[in-house]
Short mmCIF file of C-alpha atoms in Angstrom, two decimals:
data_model
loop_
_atom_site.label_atom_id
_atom_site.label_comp_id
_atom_site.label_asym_id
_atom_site.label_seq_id
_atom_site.Cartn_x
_atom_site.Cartn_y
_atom_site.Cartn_z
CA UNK Q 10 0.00 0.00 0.00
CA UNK Q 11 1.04 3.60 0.11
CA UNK Q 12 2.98 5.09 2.56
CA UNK Q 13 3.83 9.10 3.09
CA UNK Q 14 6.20 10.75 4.72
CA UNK Q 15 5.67 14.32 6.26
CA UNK Q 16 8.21 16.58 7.05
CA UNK Q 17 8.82 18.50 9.55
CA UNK Q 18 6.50 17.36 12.32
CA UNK Q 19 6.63 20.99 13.80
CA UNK Q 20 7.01 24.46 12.50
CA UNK Q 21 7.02 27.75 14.18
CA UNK Q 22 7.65 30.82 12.33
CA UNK Q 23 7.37 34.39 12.72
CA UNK Q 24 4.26 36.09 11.20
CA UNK Q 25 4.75 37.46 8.10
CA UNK Q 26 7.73 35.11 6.75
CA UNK Q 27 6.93 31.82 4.73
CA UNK Q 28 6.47 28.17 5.78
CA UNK Q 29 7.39 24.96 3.76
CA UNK Q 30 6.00 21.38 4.05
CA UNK Q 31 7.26 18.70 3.05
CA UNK Q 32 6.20 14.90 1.49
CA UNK Q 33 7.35 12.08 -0.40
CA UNK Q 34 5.22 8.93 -1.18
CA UNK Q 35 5.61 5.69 -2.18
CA UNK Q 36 3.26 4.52 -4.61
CA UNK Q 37 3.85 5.07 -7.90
CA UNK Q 38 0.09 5.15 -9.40
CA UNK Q 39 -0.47 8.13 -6.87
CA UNK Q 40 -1.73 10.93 -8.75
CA UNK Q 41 -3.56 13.32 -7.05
CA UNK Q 42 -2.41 14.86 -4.26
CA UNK Q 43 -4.76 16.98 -1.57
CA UNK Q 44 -3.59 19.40 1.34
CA UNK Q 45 -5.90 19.53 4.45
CA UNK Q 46 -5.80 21.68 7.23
CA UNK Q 47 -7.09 20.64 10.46
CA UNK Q 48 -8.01 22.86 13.76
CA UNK Q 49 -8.74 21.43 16.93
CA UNK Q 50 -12.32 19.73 17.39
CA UNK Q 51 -12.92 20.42 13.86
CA UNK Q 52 -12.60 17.71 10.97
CA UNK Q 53 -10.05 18.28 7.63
CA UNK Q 54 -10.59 21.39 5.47
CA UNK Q 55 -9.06 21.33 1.79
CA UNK Q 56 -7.29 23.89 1.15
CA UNK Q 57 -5.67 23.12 -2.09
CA UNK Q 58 -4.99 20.09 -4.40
CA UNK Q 59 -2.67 18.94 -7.05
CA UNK Q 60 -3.12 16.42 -10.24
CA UNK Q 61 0.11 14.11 -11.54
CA UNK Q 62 -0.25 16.09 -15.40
CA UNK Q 63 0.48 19.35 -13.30
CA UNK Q 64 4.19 20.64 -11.64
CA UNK Q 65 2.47 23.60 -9.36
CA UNK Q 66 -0.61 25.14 -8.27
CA UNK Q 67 -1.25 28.17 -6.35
CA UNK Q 68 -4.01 29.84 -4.70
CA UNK Q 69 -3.02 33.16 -3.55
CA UNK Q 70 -0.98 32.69 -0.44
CA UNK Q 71 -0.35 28.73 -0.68
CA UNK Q 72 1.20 27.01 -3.39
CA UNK Q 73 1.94 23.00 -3.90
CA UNK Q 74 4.42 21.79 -5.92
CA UNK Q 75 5.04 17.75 -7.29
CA UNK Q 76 7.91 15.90 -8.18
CA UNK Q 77 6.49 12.62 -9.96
CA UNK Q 78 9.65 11.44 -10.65
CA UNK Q 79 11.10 11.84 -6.95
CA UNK Q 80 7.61 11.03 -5.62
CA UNK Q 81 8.18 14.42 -3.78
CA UNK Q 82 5.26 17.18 -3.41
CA UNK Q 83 5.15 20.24 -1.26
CA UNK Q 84 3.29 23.15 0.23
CA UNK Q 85 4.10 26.16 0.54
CA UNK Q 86 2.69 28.96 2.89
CA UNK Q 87 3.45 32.75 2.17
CA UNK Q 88 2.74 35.81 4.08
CA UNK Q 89 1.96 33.76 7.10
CA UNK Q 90 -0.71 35.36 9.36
CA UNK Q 91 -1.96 34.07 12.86
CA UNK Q 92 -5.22 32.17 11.46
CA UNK Q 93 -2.55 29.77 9.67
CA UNK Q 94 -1.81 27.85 12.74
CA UNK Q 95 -3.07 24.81 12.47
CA UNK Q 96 -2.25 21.27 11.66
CA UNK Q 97 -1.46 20.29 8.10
CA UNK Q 98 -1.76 16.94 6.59
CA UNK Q 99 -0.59 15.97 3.23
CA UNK Q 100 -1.93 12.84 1.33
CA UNK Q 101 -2.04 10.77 -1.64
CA UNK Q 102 -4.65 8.98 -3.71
CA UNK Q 103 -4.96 6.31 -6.24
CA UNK Q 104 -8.33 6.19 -7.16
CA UNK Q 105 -10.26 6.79 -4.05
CA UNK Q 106 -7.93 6.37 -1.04
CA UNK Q 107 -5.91 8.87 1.18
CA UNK Q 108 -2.96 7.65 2.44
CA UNK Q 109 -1.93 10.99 4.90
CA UNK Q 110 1.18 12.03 6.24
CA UNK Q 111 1.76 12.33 9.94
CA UNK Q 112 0.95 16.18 10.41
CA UNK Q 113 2.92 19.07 10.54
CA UNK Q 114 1.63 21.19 13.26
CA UNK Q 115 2.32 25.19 12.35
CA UNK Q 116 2.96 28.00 14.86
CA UNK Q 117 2.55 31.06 14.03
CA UNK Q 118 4.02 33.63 16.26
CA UNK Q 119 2.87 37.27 16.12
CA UNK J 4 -24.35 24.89 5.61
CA UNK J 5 -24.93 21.73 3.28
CA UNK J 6 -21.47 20.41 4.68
CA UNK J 7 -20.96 16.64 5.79
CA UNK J 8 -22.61 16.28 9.44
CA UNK J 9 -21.54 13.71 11.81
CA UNK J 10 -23.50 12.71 14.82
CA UNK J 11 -22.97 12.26 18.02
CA UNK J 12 -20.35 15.01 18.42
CA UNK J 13 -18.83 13.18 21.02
CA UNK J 14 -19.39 9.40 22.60
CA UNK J 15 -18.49 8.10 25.58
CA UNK J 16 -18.69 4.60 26.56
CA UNK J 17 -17.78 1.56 28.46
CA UNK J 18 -15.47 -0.98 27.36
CA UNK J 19 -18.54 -4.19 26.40
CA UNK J 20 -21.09 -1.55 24.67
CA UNK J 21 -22.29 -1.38 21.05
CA UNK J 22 -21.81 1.95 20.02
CA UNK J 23 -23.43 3.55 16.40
CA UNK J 24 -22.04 6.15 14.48
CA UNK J 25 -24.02 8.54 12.00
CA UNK J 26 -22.98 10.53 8.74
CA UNK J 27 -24.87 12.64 6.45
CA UNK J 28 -23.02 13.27 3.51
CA UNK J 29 -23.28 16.24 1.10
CA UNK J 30 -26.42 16.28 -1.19
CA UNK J 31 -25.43 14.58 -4.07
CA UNK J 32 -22.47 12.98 -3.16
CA UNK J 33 -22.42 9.29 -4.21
CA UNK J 34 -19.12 8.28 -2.78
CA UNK J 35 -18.70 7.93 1.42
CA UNK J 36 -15.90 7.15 3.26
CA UNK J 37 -15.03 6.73 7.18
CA UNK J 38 -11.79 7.35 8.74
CA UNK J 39 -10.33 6.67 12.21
CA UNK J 40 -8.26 9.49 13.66
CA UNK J 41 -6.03 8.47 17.06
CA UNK J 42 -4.69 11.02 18.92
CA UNK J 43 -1.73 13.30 17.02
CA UNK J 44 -1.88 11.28 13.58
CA UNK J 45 -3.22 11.70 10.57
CA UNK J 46 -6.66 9.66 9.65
CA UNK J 47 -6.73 6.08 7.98
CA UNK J 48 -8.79 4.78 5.70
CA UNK J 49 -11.73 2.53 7.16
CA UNK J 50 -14.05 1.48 4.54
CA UNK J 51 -15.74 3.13 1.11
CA UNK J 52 -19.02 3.35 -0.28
CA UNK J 53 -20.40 4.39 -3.63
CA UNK J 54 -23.93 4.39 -3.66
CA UNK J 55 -25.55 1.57 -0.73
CA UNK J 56 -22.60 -0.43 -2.26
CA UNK J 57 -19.47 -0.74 0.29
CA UNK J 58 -16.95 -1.37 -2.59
CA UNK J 59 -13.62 -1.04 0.25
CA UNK J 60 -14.11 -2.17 3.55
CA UNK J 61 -10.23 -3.33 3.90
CA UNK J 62 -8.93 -1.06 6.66
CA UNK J 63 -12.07 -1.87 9.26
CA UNK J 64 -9.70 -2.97 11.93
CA UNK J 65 -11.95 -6.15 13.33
CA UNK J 66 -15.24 -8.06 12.56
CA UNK J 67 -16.58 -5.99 15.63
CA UNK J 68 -16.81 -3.04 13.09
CA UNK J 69 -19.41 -2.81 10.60
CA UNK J 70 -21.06 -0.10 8.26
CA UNK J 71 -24.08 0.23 6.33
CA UNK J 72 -25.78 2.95 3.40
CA UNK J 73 -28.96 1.16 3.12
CA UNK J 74 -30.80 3.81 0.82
CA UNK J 75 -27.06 5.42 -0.23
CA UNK J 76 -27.26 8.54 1.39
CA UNK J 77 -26.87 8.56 5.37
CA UNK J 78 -24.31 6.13 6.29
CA UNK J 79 -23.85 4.38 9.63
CA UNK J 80 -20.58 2.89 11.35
CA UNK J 81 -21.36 0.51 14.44
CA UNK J 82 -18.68 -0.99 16.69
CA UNK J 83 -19.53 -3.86 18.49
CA UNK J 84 -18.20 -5.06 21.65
CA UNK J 85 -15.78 -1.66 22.25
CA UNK J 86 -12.74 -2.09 23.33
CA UNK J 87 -9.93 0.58 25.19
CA UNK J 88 -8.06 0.57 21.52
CA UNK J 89 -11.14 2.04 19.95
CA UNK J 90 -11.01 5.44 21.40
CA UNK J 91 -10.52 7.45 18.72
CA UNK J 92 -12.08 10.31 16.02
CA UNK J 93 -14.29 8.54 13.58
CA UNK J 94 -14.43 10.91 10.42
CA UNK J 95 -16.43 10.34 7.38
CA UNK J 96 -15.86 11.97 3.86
CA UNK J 97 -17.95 12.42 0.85
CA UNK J 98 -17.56 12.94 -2.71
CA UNK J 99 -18.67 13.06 -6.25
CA UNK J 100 -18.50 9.89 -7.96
CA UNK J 101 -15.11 8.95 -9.97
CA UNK J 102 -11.54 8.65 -9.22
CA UNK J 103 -9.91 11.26 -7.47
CA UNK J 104 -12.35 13.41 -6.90
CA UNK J 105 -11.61 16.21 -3.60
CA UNK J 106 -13.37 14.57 -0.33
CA UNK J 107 -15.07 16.95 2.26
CA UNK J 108 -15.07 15.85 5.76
CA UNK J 109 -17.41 16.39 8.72
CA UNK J 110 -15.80 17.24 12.03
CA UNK J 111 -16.00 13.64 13.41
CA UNK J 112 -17.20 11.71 16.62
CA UNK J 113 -14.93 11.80 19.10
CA UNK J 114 -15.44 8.15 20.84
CA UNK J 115 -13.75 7.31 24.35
CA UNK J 116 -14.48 3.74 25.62
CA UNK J 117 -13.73 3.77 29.88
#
């Protein structure tokens, strides 16, 4: 089955400057790629998604980026602002099944 | 909101009990899923419906766990017998019908067995 890796676990960074996930997979017919952001007591939000036919995505202060040949995607938070502290989970699908990472939880300091 | 709506919010109960789970996906979404969340880790997959059909139901951990869609809309998850290990966030997901389509999730059922 798949497996992902998430990295780092935890991330604290100043308001303002950026903050960068990262994830590799193992499965080679992955190919499609969701980011979810989770806040406590409340279920996954997606926030953004990426397809295997395309190398980046952005949606105006988070981009993802995907590496099919490293099996390698990532997500990328700009301007970060207090609201963005959460936990993030990466995952990949074949077909119909996540497979998440671990979580990175993000701290944003003010 | 027409969002995915899980009920109860929270469960508590003691290790020997049946305990059912309840999910109301979004209107016209044929696919379902459920998820188990344990404490600091990211969800796995339990099982996977499309339609009253439960085409996945490979990561159910035990025969104590079953689901149901009877008329394929509001799903179900029962666990039978709980056990200690079973306290957890159960989290369903629902989406259009094909492959990879973007699944929306409710905010879960927190479940603690004592």
């Amino acid at each position: 089955g798949e497996n992902v890796e998430q990295h780092p676990s935890t991330l604290s960074v100043q308001e303002g400057d950026s903050a960068v996930i990262k994830c590799t997979y193992s499965d080679s017919a992955s190919n499609y790629f969701p980011w979810y952001k989770q806040e406590l007591g409340k279920g996954p939000q997606l926030i953004i998604d990426i397809r295997s036919n395309v190398g980046e995505k952005k949606d105006q202060r988070i981009a993802v980026t995907l590496n099919k040949t490293a099996k390698h995607f990532s997500l990328h938070i700009t301007e970060t602002q207090p609201e963005d502290s959460a936990v993030y989970f990466c995952a990949a699908v074949n077909d119909y099944k996540l497979s998440f990472g671990a979580g990175t939880t993000v701290t944003v300091r003010a | 909101g027409a969002g995915v709506s899980q009920s109860p919010r929270y469960k508590v109960a003691k290790r020997g009990q049946d305990v059912a789970l309840r999910c109301d996906p979004i209107s016209g979404h044929v696919s379902l899923f459920w998820y188990q969340q344990a404490l600091g880790q990211g969800p796995e997959f339990l099982t996977y419906f499309q339609n009253e059909a439960q085409l996945d139901k490979s990561g159910l951990p035990s025969d104590r766990f079953f689901a149901e869609r009877p008329e394929g809309s509001v799903s179900t998850l029962k666990i039978q017998r709980t056990q200690q290990e079973d306290s957890a966030v159960y989290l369903c997901a629902s989406s259009f019908e094909g492959a990879n389509q973007p699944q929306h999730f409710g905010d879960g059922t927190r479940l603690s067995i004592l």
